[in-house]
Amino acid sequence: MPVASKDGRGDTRPGVLRSLASKFSIFTATLVFWVVVTLLAYNLRQDNFDVGKGLLLCVVVILVSGAISRFTIRLLARPLKLLQAGIASVRNGSLEPIQVSRTGDEIEFLGESFNGMIEALAASRKEIREHQELLERRIKERTEQLQEATRHAQAANQAKTEFLASVSHQLRTPMNGIIGMLDIALDKHLPSEQVEELQTAHRCAFSLLSSLNDLLDLSKIESGKMTLEKAPFDIRTAAEECIKADRPKAASSTIQLALEVAPEVPAQLVGDSLRIRQILSSLIGNAVKFTEHGSVEVRIDGHASRPGEFLMRIAVRDTGTGIPADRLLSVFDNLNQAGGGTDLGLAITQKLVELHGGEIHVESELGCGSTFVVTLPCAIASGKIQELSQPTSGNTTPGPGRLLVVEDNQVNQKVVTAVLRKRGFVIELANDGREALAKLESGGDFDLILMDVQMPGLDGLEATRLIRKDQRWKGLPIVAMTAHAMTGDKERCLEAGMNGYISKPVHPSHLLTTVDEFLANRSLAS
């Protein structure tokens, strides 16, 4: 009955059970044989040896040895074999009780103890399985709850996005009319008192537009839909323009507004100039707002963090009211302002800085002013990029052209028409996409189309797609002019075949600059 077992090193050795029984039998037989040999030797020594007696003793030795061997196998080897088989069964994963020989000795006790251990293991395995099943059920329930919560959150976020898009469109359309009509009125020769009133209304309209833009920007950032552009820009020009915008307000409060750009700042950096201007404007505007007298100083410096990269540092220091120490930690919270009131400016500024991978912090002392410091990582523009980004030469400025304005709102029609006709452009109007197609089909030779997007009947996107299918108008520039200003609106316009995008309210100078650029490019192409 060979049995294989393993030692601690994983090696096998001959079966222990057979060796134990054999050794016991051999030992007993040897002992009996020694006794017989001793008796025979004694008889020989006494000259009393009997052959028959010797043969009888040999037969007795053989019978005793056989009996001992049988006894050993029956009472020792077989119970151990059953115990070994049970152990092997457990090792193979079965936790069934093993067969125990009723020997009434230590072997039976060992077998019963082993069965007790098997019962404990089976109970433990059952308990573990029950816990595992319970855990799996809970994980499944929590996963389903999480998926349901995620669906609700996505639905709520989509509803919020659609609501903001609708609000944006509904507000921007009348805002375009208000600001446009105010611009037209301010161009007329009016008494100084009326001019001052109109200018006040104009500033209020732009303040309302700024608040609307802040809400949309915050929504874009929080939903993860705001993306940063990568293009060369001149930080000196950007900073000067931001300073210029706040000079009138600073002058009215006798505040000195100063700008210093360190010489180590590269001439051109690569980044999102629009958002960096927004950061600058927010910090400068906030400093001017809370400074009654004294100065607001803007300093831009930095250092090369690695080859081709520049870590720009913007510091805006004012001599204003300062921020209480207990409000420093919450100064960037939404709808919170350390100086009183509510404002999204600093909250959006912090999020824009973080979106760039930068940092912002504030140092302030009540009554002694504040210093906001921003660090922004930027790439340094190469010479090739700078060359490609140079503006078109001024001698390519086109003369007045013939434009088709596709717009369903009559107020917006009046605003755009007044701005463009003042420059000398010939304007034709279309109230929707089908009317625009009809004017093109009737032989209208236009140099550019300004296309609204949301119109009854045939909207601007579908009208553009139909225009692009006709080879006659393949090179005709189409510029979107729409109140849709959410993330993705510009991309949808470009995918439909439009060449540019202007969001409402349309600023007259921006409108004229955009039209001039497209007409100049078309003139060069022809």
Coordinates of C-alpha atoms in Angstrom, one line a residue:
M1 CA 0.0 0.0 0.0
P2 CA 2.3 2.8 -1.2
V3 CA 1.4 6.3 -0.1
A4 CA 3.0 9.5 -1.4
S5 CA 3.4 12.5 0.8
K6 CA 5.2 15.9 0.6
D7 CA 7.7 17.5 2.9
G8 CA 8.1 21.2 3.4
R9 CA 10.1 21.5 0.1
G10 CA 7.4 19.8 -2.0
D11 CA 9.5 16.6 -2.5
T12 CA 7.9 13.1 -2.3
R13 CA 9.1 10.2 -0.3
P14 CA 8.0 6.6 0.2
G15 CA 4.7 5.9 2.0
V16 CA 5.1 6.1 5.7
L17 CA 2.2 3.7 6.6
R18 CA 3.7 0.6 4.9
S19 CA 7.1 1.3 6.2
L20 CA 5.8 1.6 9.8
A21 CA 3.8 -1.7 9.7
S22 CA 6.7 -3.5 8.0
K23 CA 9.3 -2.2 10.4
F24 CA 7.1 -3.2 13.4
S25 CA 6.6 -6.7 11.9
I26 CA 10.2 -7.2 11.1
F27 CA 11.3 -6.0 14.6
T28 CA 8.9 -8.4 16.3
A29 CA 9.9 -11.3 14.1
T30 CA 13.5 -10.6 14.6
L31 CA 13.0 -10.5 18.4
V32 CA 11.2 -13.9 18.4
F33 CA 13.9 -15.3 16.0
W34 CA 16.6 -14.1 18.4
V35 CA 14.9 -15.9 21.3
V36 CA 14.7 -19.1 19.3
V37 CA 18.3 -18.9 18.2
T38 CA 19.3 -18.2 21.8
L39 CA 17.4 -21.4 23.0
L40 CA 18.9 -23.5 20.2
A41 CA 22.4 -22.2 21.0
Y42 CA 21.9 -23.0 24.7
N43 CA 20.8 -26.6 23.8
L44 CA 23.8 -27.1 21.5
R45 CA 26.1 -25.9 24.3
Q46 CA 24.5 -28.4 26.7
D47 CA 24.7 -31.2 24.0
N48 CA 21.0 -31.4 24.3
F49 CA 19.9 -30.4 20.8
D50 CA 16.9 -32.1 19.2
V51 CA 16.3 -31.7 15.5
G52 CA 12.5 -32.0 15.8
K53 CA 12.4 -29.5 18.5
G54 CA 14.4 -27.1 16.4
L55 CA 12.1 -27.5 13.4
L56 CA 9.1 -26.9 15.7
L57 CA 10.6 -23.7 17.0
C58 CA 11.2 -22.5 13.4
V59 CA 7.6 -23.2 12.5
V60 CA 6.5 -21.3 15.6
V61 CA 8.7 -18.3 14.7
I62 CA 7.1 -18.2 11.2
L63 CA 3.5 -18.4 12.5
V64 CA 4.2 -15.8 15.2
S65 CA 5.7 -13.4 12.6
G66 CA 2.7 -13.8 10.3
A67 CA 0.3 -13.3 13.1
I68 CA 2.1 -10.2 14.2
S69 CA 2.2 -8.8 10.6
R70 CA -1.5 -9.4 10.2
F71 CA -2.2 -7.8 13.6
T72 CA -0.1 -4.8 12.6
I73 CA -1.8 -4.4 9.2
R74 CA -5.3 -4.8 10.7
L75 CA -5.0 -2.6 13.8
L76 CA -2.5 0.0 12.6
A77 CA -2.0 0.2 8.9
R78 CA -5.6 0.1 7.7
P79 CA -6.9 2.8 10.2
L80 CA -4.0 5.0 9.1
K81 CA -4.8 4.4 5.5
L82 CA -8.4 5.6 6.0
L83 CA -7.1 8.7 7.9
Q84 CA -4.7 9.4 5.0
A85 CA -7.4 9.1 2.4
G86 CA -9.6 11.5 4.4
I87 CA -6.8 14.1 4.6
A88 CA -6.2 13.8 0.8
S89 CA -9.9 14.3 0.2
V90 CA -9.9 17.5 2.3
R91 CA -6.8 18.7 0.6
N92 CA -8.7 18.3 -2.7
G93 CA -11.5 20.6 -1.5
S94 CA -14.0 18.2 -0.1
L95 CA -15.2 18.9 3.5
E96 CA -17.1 15.6 4.0
P97 CA -16.4 13.7 7.3
I98 CA -13.8 10.9 6.9
Q99 CA -14.3 7.3 7.8
V100 CA -12.9 6.5 11.2
S101 CA -11.8 3.0 12.4
R102 CA -13.3 2.1 15.8
T103 CA -10.0 1.1 17.3
G104 CA -10.6 2.7 20.7
D105 CA -7.2 4.2 20.7
E106 CA -5.3 7.3 19.7
I107 CA -6.0 6.7 16.0
E108 CA -9.7 6.8 16.5
F109 CA -9.3 10.0 18.7
L110 CA -7.2 11.5 15.9
G111 CA -9.9 10.7 13.3
E112 CA -12.7 12.1 15.4
S113 CA -10.7 15.3 16.0
F114 CA -10.0 15.6 12.3
N115 CA -13.8 15.3 11.6
G116 CA -14.4 18.0 14.2
M117 CA -12.0 20.2 12.3
I118 CA -13.8 19.4 9.0
E119 CA -17.1 20.4 10.5
A120 CA -15.6 23.7 11.7
L121 CA -14.1 24.4 8.3
A122 CA -17.4 23.6 6.6
A123 CA -19.3 25.9 8.9
S124 CA -16.7 28.7 8.4
R125 CA -16.9 28.2 4.6
K126 CA -20.7 28.4 4.7
E127 CA -20.5 31.6 6.7
I128 CA -18.0 33.1 4.4
R129 CA -20.1 32.2 1.4
E130 CA -23.2 33.7 3.0
H131 CA -21.2 36.9 3.8
Q132 CA -19.9 37.0 0.2
E133 CA -23.4 36.6 -1.2
L134 CA -24.6 39.3 1.1
L135 CA -21.7 41.6 0.0
E136 CA -22.4 40.9 -3.6
R137 CA -26.0 41.8 -3.2
R138 CA -25.1 45.0 -1.4
I139 CA -22.6 45.9 -4.1
K140 CA -25.1 45.2 -6.8
E141 CA -27.7 47.3 -5.0
R142 CA -25.3 50.2 -4.4
T143 CA -24.1 50.0 -8.1
E144 CA -27.7 50.2 -9.3
Q145 CA -28.3 53.1 -6.9
L146 CA -25.2 54.8 -8.1
Q147 CA -26.1 54.3 -11.8
E148 CA -29.6 55.6 -11.1
A149 CA -28.1 58.7 -9.3
T150 CA -25.7 59.2 -12.2
R151 CA -28.6 59.1 -14.6
H152 CA -30.5 61.6 -12.6
A153 CA -27.4 63.8 -12.3
Q154 CA -26.8 63.6 -16.0
A155 CA -30.4 64.4 -16.8
A156 CA -30.3 67.3 -14.3
N157 CA -27.1 68.6 -15.9
Q158 CA -28.5 68.2 -19.4
A159 CA -31.7 70.1 -18.3
K160 CA -29.5 72.8 -16.7
T161 CA -27.5 73.1 -19.9
E162 CA -30.6 73.3 -22.1
F163 CA -32.1 75.8 -19.7
L164 CA -29.0 78.0 -19.7
A165 CA -28.8 77.7 -23.5
S166 CA -32.4 78.8 -23.7
V167 CA -31.9 81.6 -21.2
S168 CA -28.8 82.7 -23.0
H169 CA -30.6 82.9 -26.4
Q170 CA -33.7 84.6 -24.9
L171 CA -31.6 87.2 -23.1
R172 CA -28.9 87.8 -25.7
T173 CA -31.4 88.6 -28.5
P174 CA -33.0 91.6 -26.7
M175 CA -29.6 92.6 -25.3
N176 CA -28.3 92.8 -28.8
G177 CA -31.2 95.2 -29.7
I178 CA -30.6 97.3 -26.5
I179 CA -26.9 97.7 -26.9
G180 CA -27.1 98.2 -30.7
M181 CA -29.8 100.9 -30.4
L182 CA -27.8 102.6 -27.7
D183 CA -24.7 102.6 -29.9
I184 CA -26.7 104.1 -32.8
A185 CA -28.2 106.7 -30.5
L186 CA -24.8 107.7 -29.2
D187 CA -23.5 108.2 -32.7
K188 CA -26.0 111.0 -33.2
H189 CA -25.6 114.6 -32.2
L190 CA -27.5 114.9 -28.9
P191 CA -27.4 117.3 -26.0
S192 CA -24.7 116.4 -23.4
E193 CA -27.3 115.6 -20.8
Q194 CA -29.0 112.9 -23.0
V195 CA -25.5 111.6 -24.0
E196 CA -24.7 111.1 -20.3
E197 CA -28.0 109.3 -19.7
L198 CA -27.4 107.0 -22.8
Q199 CA -23.9 106.3 -21.7
T200 CA -25.2 105.3 -18.2
A201 CA -27.7 102.9 -19.9
H202 CA -25.0 101.6 -22.1
R203 CA -22.7 100.8 -19.2
C204 CA -25.6 99.1 -17.3
A205 CA -26.4 97.0 -20.4
F206 CA -22.8 95.8 -20.6
S207 CA -22.8 95.1 -16.9
L208 CA -25.9 92.9 -17.4
L209 CA -24.2 91.2 -20.3
S210 CA -21.1 90.6 -18.2
S211 CA -23.2 88.9 -15.5
L212 CA -24.8 86.8 -18.1
N213 CA -21.4 85.8 -19.4
D214 CA -20.2 84.9 -15.9
L215 CA -23.2 82.6 -15.4
L216 CA -22.6 80.8 -18.6
D217 CA -18.8 80.5 -18.0
L218 CA -19.4 79.1 -14.5
S219 CA -21.8 76.6 -15.9
K220 CA -19.3 75.6 -18.6
I221 CA -16.5 75.1 -16.1
E222 CA -18.6 73.1 -13.6
S223 CA -20.0 70.8 -16.3
G224 CA -16.4 70.3 -17.7
K225 CA -17.4 71.6 -21.1
M226 CA -15.0 74.6 -21.2
T227 CA -12.0 73.9 -23.3
L228 CA -8.8 76.1 -23.6
E229 CA -7.5 77.2 -27.0
K230 CA -3.8 77.1 -27.8
A231 CA -2.7 80.1 -29.9
P232 CA 0.2 82.7 -29.8
F233 CA -0.6 86.0 -28.0
D234 CA 1.2 89.0 -26.7
I235 CA 0.6 89.4 -23.0
R236 CA 1.8 93.0 -23.1
T237 CA -0.9 93.9 -25.6
A238 CA -3.5 91.9 -23.6
A239 CA -2.6 93.6 -20.3
E240 CA -2.6 97.1 -21.9
E241 CA -6.1 96.5 -23.3
C242 CA -7.4 95.3 -19.9
I243 CA -5.8 98.4 -18.2
K244 CA -7.3 100.7 -20.9
A245 CA -10.8 99.3 -20.3
D246 CA -10.6 100.2 -16.6
R247 CA -8.9 103.6 -16.9
P248 CA -12.2 105.6 -17.1
K249 CA -13.5 104.2 -13.9
A250 CA -10.1 104.5 -12.2
A251 CA -9.8 108.1 -13.3
S252 CA -13.3 109.0 -12.0
S253 CA -12.1 107.8 -8.5
T254 CA -8.6 109.5 -8.9
I255 CA -6.9 106.1 -8.8
Q256 CA -3.5 105.7 -10.4
L257 CA -3.5 102.6 -12.6
A258 CA 0.0 101.3 -13.5
L259 CA 1.3 98.4 -15.5
E260 CA 4.8 96.9 -15.5
V261 CA 5.9 93.9 -17.6
A262 CA 9.3 92.5 -16.8
P263 CA 11.8 92.3 -19.7
E264 CA 12.2 88.5 -19.2
V265 CA 8.6 87.9 -20.2
P266 CA 8.7 86.5 -23.9
A267 CA 7.2 88.6 -26.7
Q268 CA 4.7 85.9 -27.5
L269 CA 3.3 83.0 -25.4
V270 CA 1.0 80.2 -26.4
G271 CA -2.3 79.9 -24.6
D272 CA -5.9 80.9 -24.4
S273 CA -5.6 84.7 -24.7
L274 CA -9.4 85.2 -24.2
R275 CA -9.4 83.4 -20.8
I276 CA -6.1 85.0 -19.7
R277 CA -7.6 88.4 -20.6
Q278 CA -10.6 87.4 -18.6
I279 CA -8.4 86.6 -15.6
L280 CA -6.6 90.0 -15.9
S281 CA -9.8 92.0 -16.3
S282 CA -11.4 90.3 -13.3
L283 CA -8.5 91.0 -11.0
I284 CA -8.0 94.6 -12.2
G285 CA -11.7 95.4 -12.2
N286 CA -12.0 93.9 -8.7
A287 CA -9.1 96.0 -7.4
V288 CA -10.5 99.2 -8.9
K289 CA -13.9 98.5 -7.5
F290 CA -12.7 98.3 -3.9
T291 CA -10.1 101.1 -4.0
E292 CA -11.5 104.5 -3.2
H293 CA -8.1 106.3 -3.5
G294 CA -4.5 105.5 -4.1
S295 CA -3.3 103.1 -6.7
V296 CA -3.7 99.8 -8.5
E297 CA -0.5 98.3 -9.7
V298 CA -0.3 95.3 -12.2
R299 CA 3.1 93.5 -12.5
I300 CA 3.7 90.6 -14.9
D301 CA 7.0 88.6 -14.6
G302 CA 8.0 85.0 -14.3
H303 CA 10.8 82.6 -15.3
A304 CA 11.5 79.7 -17.6
S305 CA 10.4 76.5 -15.8
R306 CA 11.8 74.2 -18.5
P307 CA 12.9 74.5 -22.1
G308 CA 10.1 76.0 -24.2
E309 CA 7.9 76.7 -21.2
F310 CA 7.4 79.9 -19.1
L311 CA 5.8 80.2 -15.7
M312 CA 4.1 83.6 -15.8
R313 CA 3.3 85.4 -12.6
I314 CA 0.6 88.1 -12.5
A315 CA 0.4 90.3 -9.4
V316 CA -2.4 92.9 -8.9
R317 CA -1.9 95.1 -5.9
D318 CA -4.3 97.7 -4.7
T319 CA -4.5 100.2 -1.8
G320 CA -8.2 99.6 -1.2
T321 CA -10.2 98.5 1.8
G322 CA -8.6 95.1 2.2
I323 CA -10.2 91.8 3.2
P324 CA -10.9 90.7 6.8
A325 CA -8.8 87.8 7.9
D326 CA -11.8 85.6 8.5
R327 CA -13.0 86.1 4.9
L328 CA -9.7 85.3 3.1
L329 CA -10.5 81.6 2.8
S330 CA -13.9 82.2 1.3
V331 CA -13.0 85.1 -1.1
F332 CA -13.1 82.7 -4.1
D333 CA -16.4 81.1 -3.2
N334 CA -19.3 81.3 -5.6
L335 CA -21.7 84.3 -4.9
N336 CA -19.4 85.5 -2.2
Q337 CA -17.5 88.8 -2.0
A338 CA -15.3 89.8 0.8
G339 CA -16.1 93.5 0.4
G340 CA -19.9 92.9 0.4
G341 CA -22.4 92.0 -2.2
T342 CA -22.4 89.0 -4.6
D343 CA -20.1 88.4 -7.5
L344 CA -19.0 85.5 -9.6
G345 CA -15.9 87.2 -10.9
L346 CA -13.3 85.8 -8.4
A347 CA -14.9 82.4 -8.3
I348 CA -14.7 82.1 -12.1
T349 CA -11.2 83.6 -12.0
Q350 CA -10.0 80.8 -9.6
K351 CA -11.6 78.1 -11.8
L352 CA -10.0 79.5 -15.0
V353 CA -6.6 79.6 -13.3
E354 CA -7.0 76.0 -12.1
L355 CA -8.2 75.0 -15.6
H356 CA -4.9 76.3 -16.9
G357 CA -3.0 74.3 -14.3
G358 CA -2.0 77.4 -12.4
E359 CA -2.5 78.7 -8.9
I360 CA -4.0 81.8 -7.3
H361 CA -3.8 83.2 -3.8
V362 CA -4.4 86.5 -2.0
E363 CA -2.6 88.5 0.6
S364 CA -4.5 91.2 2.4
E365 CA -4.7 93.4 5.4
L366 CA -7.8 95.2 6.4
G367 CA -7.5 98.9 5.6
C368 CA -4.2 98.5 3.8
G369 CA -5.2 96.9 0.5
S370 CA -4.8 93.5 -1.1
T371 CA -2.5 91.6 -3.5
F372 CA -3.8 88.9 -5.8
V373 CA -1.1 86.7 -7.3
V374 CA -1.6 84.3 -10.2
T375 CA 0.9 81.8 -11.7
L376 CA 0.1 80.4 -15.1
P377 CA 2.2 77.8 -17.0
C378 CA 2.5 78.9 -20.7
A379 CA 4.4 77.6 -23.7
I380 CA 6.8 80.0 -25.5
A381 CA 5.8 80.6 -29.1
S382 CA 8.4 79.6 -31.7
G383 CA 9.5 81.9 -34.5
K384 CA 7.5 79.8 -37.0
I385 CA 4.3 80.2 -35.0
Q386 CA 4.8 83.9 -34.7
E387 CA 5.3 84.3 -38.4
L388 CA 2.1 82.4 -39.2
S389 CA 0.1 84.5 -36.6
Q390 CA 1.1 87.8 -38.1
P391 CA -2.0 89.9 -39.2
T392 CA -2.9 90.4 -42.8
S393 CA -1.2 93.5 -44.3
G394 CA -3.2 96.6 -44.1
N395 CA -3.1 97.2 -47.9
T396 CA -5.5 94.3 -48.4
T397 CA -8.4 96.0 -46.7
P398 CA -11.4 95.6 -49.1
G399 CA -13.7 98.2 -50.3
P400 CA -17.5 98.2 -49.4
G401 CA -19.1 95.0 -50.5
R402 CA -22.6 93.6 -50.9
L403 CA -23.8 91.6 -47.8
L404 CA -26.8 89.4 -47.2
V405 CA -28.1 89.6 -43.6
V406 CA -30.3 86.6 -42.7
E407 CA -32.1 87.6 -39.4
D408 CA -35.7 87.1 -38.3
N409 CA -35.7 89.7 -35.5
Q410 CA -36.5 93.2 -36.9
V411 CA -34.7 95.0 -34.1
N412 CA -31.5 93.0 -34.8
Q413 CA -32.0 93.8 -38.5
K414 CA -32.0 97.5 -37.8
V415 CA -29.0 97.3 -35.5
V416 CA -26.8 95.3 -38.0
T417 CA -28.0 97.3 -41.0
A418 CA -27.2 100.6 -39.3
V419 CA -23.7 99.6 -38.4
L420 CA -22.9 98.1 -41.8
R421 CA -24.5 100.8 -43.9
K422 CA -22.6 103.5 -41.9
R423 CA -19.4 101.8 -43.2
G424 CA -20.7 101.9 -46.8
F425 CA -21.8 98.2 -47.3
V426 CA -24.8 97.4 -49.4
I427 CA -27.2 95.4 -47.4
E428 CA -30.0 93.0 -48.3
L429 CA -32.2 91.3 -45.7
A430 CA -33.7 87.9 -45.5
N431 CA -36.1 86.8 -42.7
D432 CA -35.2 83.1 -42.7
G433 CA -33.1 80.5 -44.5
R434 CA -35.6 79.9 -47.4
E435 CA -35.7 83.6 -48.2
A436 CA -31.9 83.6 -48.2
L437 CA -31.8 80.7 -50.6
A438 CA -34.3 82.4 -52.8
K439 CA -32.2 85.6 -53.0
L440 CA -29.2 83.6 -53.9
E441 CA -31.1 81.7 -56.6
S442 CA -32.4 85.0 -58.0
G443 CA -28.9 86.0 -59.0
G444 CA -27.9 87.9 -55.9
D445 CA -24.2 88.4 -56.1
F446 CA -23.1 88.7 -52.5
D447 CA -19.6 89.0 -51.0
L448 CA -20.6 87.6 -47.5
I449 CA -23.6 86.2 -45.6
L450 CA -24.3 87.0 -42.0
M451 CA -26.5 84.1 -40.9
D452 CA -28.6 83.8 -37.8
V453 CA -28.9 80.3 -36.4
Q454 CA -32.3 80.0 -34.7
M455 CA -35.0 81.0 -37.2
P456 CA -38.5 79.7 -37.9
G457 CA -38.9 77.5 -40.9
L458 CA -35.4 76.8 -42.3
D459 CA -32.8 77.6 -39.7
G460 CA -29.3 78.9 -40.3
L461 CA -27.5 75.5 -40.0
E462 CA -29.7 73.7 -42.5
A463 CA -29.6 76.7 -44.8
T464 CA -25.8 76.7 -44.7
R465 CA -25.7 73.0 -45.5
L466 CA -27.9 73.6 -48.6
I467 CA -25.8 76.5 -49.7
R468 CA -22.6 74.4 -49.4
K469 CA -24.1 71.7 -51.6
D470 CA -24.2 74.1 -54.6
Q471 CA -20.8 74.6 -56.3
R472 CA -21.8 78.2 -57.2
W473 CA -21.5 79.3 -53.6
K474 CA -18.7 77.1 -52.4
G475 CA -16.4 80.0 -51.7
L476 CA -19.0 82.4 -50.4
P477 CA -18.1 83.3 -46.8
I478 CA -20.9 82.6 -44.2
V479 CA -20.5 84.0 -40.7
A480 CA -22.8 82.9 -37.9
M481 CA -24.4 85.7 -36.0
T482 CA -26.3 84.1 -33.2
A483 CA -27.4 84.4 -29.6
H484 CA -26.3 80.8 -29.0
A485 CA -23.1 81.1 -26.9
M486 CA -22.9 77.7 -25.1
T487 CA -20.0 75.3 -25.5
G488 CA -20.3 73.5 -28.8
D489 CA -22.4 76.1 -30.6
K490 CA -19.4 77.5 -32.5
E491 CA -18.4 74.0 -33.4
R492 CA -21.8 73.1 -34.8
C493 CA -21.8 76.2 -36.9
L494 CA -18.4 75.4 -38.4
E495 CA -19.4 71.8 -39.0
A496 CA -22.4 73.0 -40.9
G497 CA -20.1 74.8 -43.3
M498 CA -19.9 78.3 -41.8
N499 CA -16.6 80.1 -41.9
G500 CA -16.9 82.2 -38.7
Y501 CA -18.9 82.9 -35.6
I502 CA -20.0 86.1 -33.9
S503 CA -22.1 85.8 -30.6
K504 CA -24.8 88.3 -29.8
P505 CA -24.9 91.0 -28.6
V506 CA -22.7 92.0 -31.5
H507 CA -20.3 94.8 -30.8
P508 CA -20.1 97.2 -33.8
S509 CA -16.3 97.2 -33.9
H510 CA -16.1 93.4 -33.6
L511 CA -18.7 93.0 -36.4
L512 CA -16.9 95.4 -38.7
T513 CA -13.5 93.8 -38.0
T514 CA -14.8 90.3 -38.7
V515 CA -16.5 91.4 -42.0
D516 CA -13.3 93.2 -43.1
E517 CA -11.2 90.2 -42.4
F518 CA -13.3 87.8 -44.4
L519 CA -13.7 90.2 -47.3
A520 CA -9.9 90.8 -47.3
N521 CA -9.2 87.1 -47.3
R522 CA -11.7 86.5 -50.2
S523 CA -10.0 89.4 -52.1
L524 CA -6.6 87.7 -51.6
A525 CA -7.9 84.3 -52.7
S526 CA -9.4 85.7 -55.9

